[in-house]
Amino acid sequence: MTNATGAYGTDLKHRVLSVAVMLALCVPIIYYGGVFLLGLIAVLWVGLCWEVIKQPMSKGRAVHTVALLILVQTLAFCVYLTLFAAPSYLFFLFFLSTLWITDSAAYIGGKWIGGPRLAPYISPNKTWSGFVSGLVTGQMWGVGFLMLAAHLQGINLLIGLVLPIVASLSDLGQSWAKRTLGIKDTSNLIPGHGGLWDRLDSTLGTLLFFEGVYMLFPQAWRCFIASFAGAG
């Protein structure tokens, strides 16, 4: 076994174990919702703000400002979703599971297949094979989840296909921000993943996407949310 293969195997074990722990903690909280979910959101967003604030300001003040604005905006939207908009825990499970599967498939596909780099200057480790693996796997999961757990209407099919694209682009955008700041990981909190921001980068971007759908296409948003009603 080469050093590279051994390092990959160790890193993959850390990532899988971290995801298993996060699922064990988050799924019951998502299921019960309410004050438990609001508490989880508050803890995560305090941690995210701390990771942003502790980064060196000298290398990218604008990046810090934009990151904090994104956190404020997504926090407000999460509170809205939790208190008023989501009738079923299945919405949150669809949302988070699609993001995690997209990210995991991209990582595994990129490591196993390799090939041409996706964006060498922004993120030298990302490959086209990983990007496509994550995209296709995430879309299959997202659409399949909606077929089984909700009513697969037009807006649901569209969101199931678009969500992994937004997640992948959000991940790439975070890589650009970290390259601008000259950092690898925002912290070492989560083994195999880095910090909260490293783990939740695609979550923040897709929350902004959902907020855009809500603001620009309110009727489509209501149909999407209503499709989960009674399913859980």
PDB file of C-alpha atoms in Angstrom, residues 73 79-80 87 127 164 179 208 226 229:
ATOM      1  CA  GLN A  73     -29.178  35.968   5.815  1.00  0.00           C
ATOM      2  CA  VAL A  79     -35.551  30.390  11.526  1.00  0.00           C
ATOM      3  CA  TYR A  80     -38.337  31.089   9.022  1.00  0.00           C
ATOM      4  CA  PRO A  87     -44.602  21.045   7.560  1.00  0.00           C
ATOM      5  CA  THR A 127     -11.466  16.818 -10.505  1.00  0.00           C
ATOM      6  CA  PRO A 164     -26.754  19.122  -6.366  1.00  0.00           C
ATOM      7  CA  ARG A 179      -7.689  30.327  -1.391  1.00  0.00           C
ATOM      8  CA  LEU A 208     -29.518  31.048  -0.417  1.00  0.00           C
ATOM      9  CA  ALA A 226     -46.799  21.499   0.501  1.00  0.00           C
ATOM     10  CA  ALA A 229     -47.352  17.730   3.992  1.00  0.00           C
TER      11      ALA A 229
END
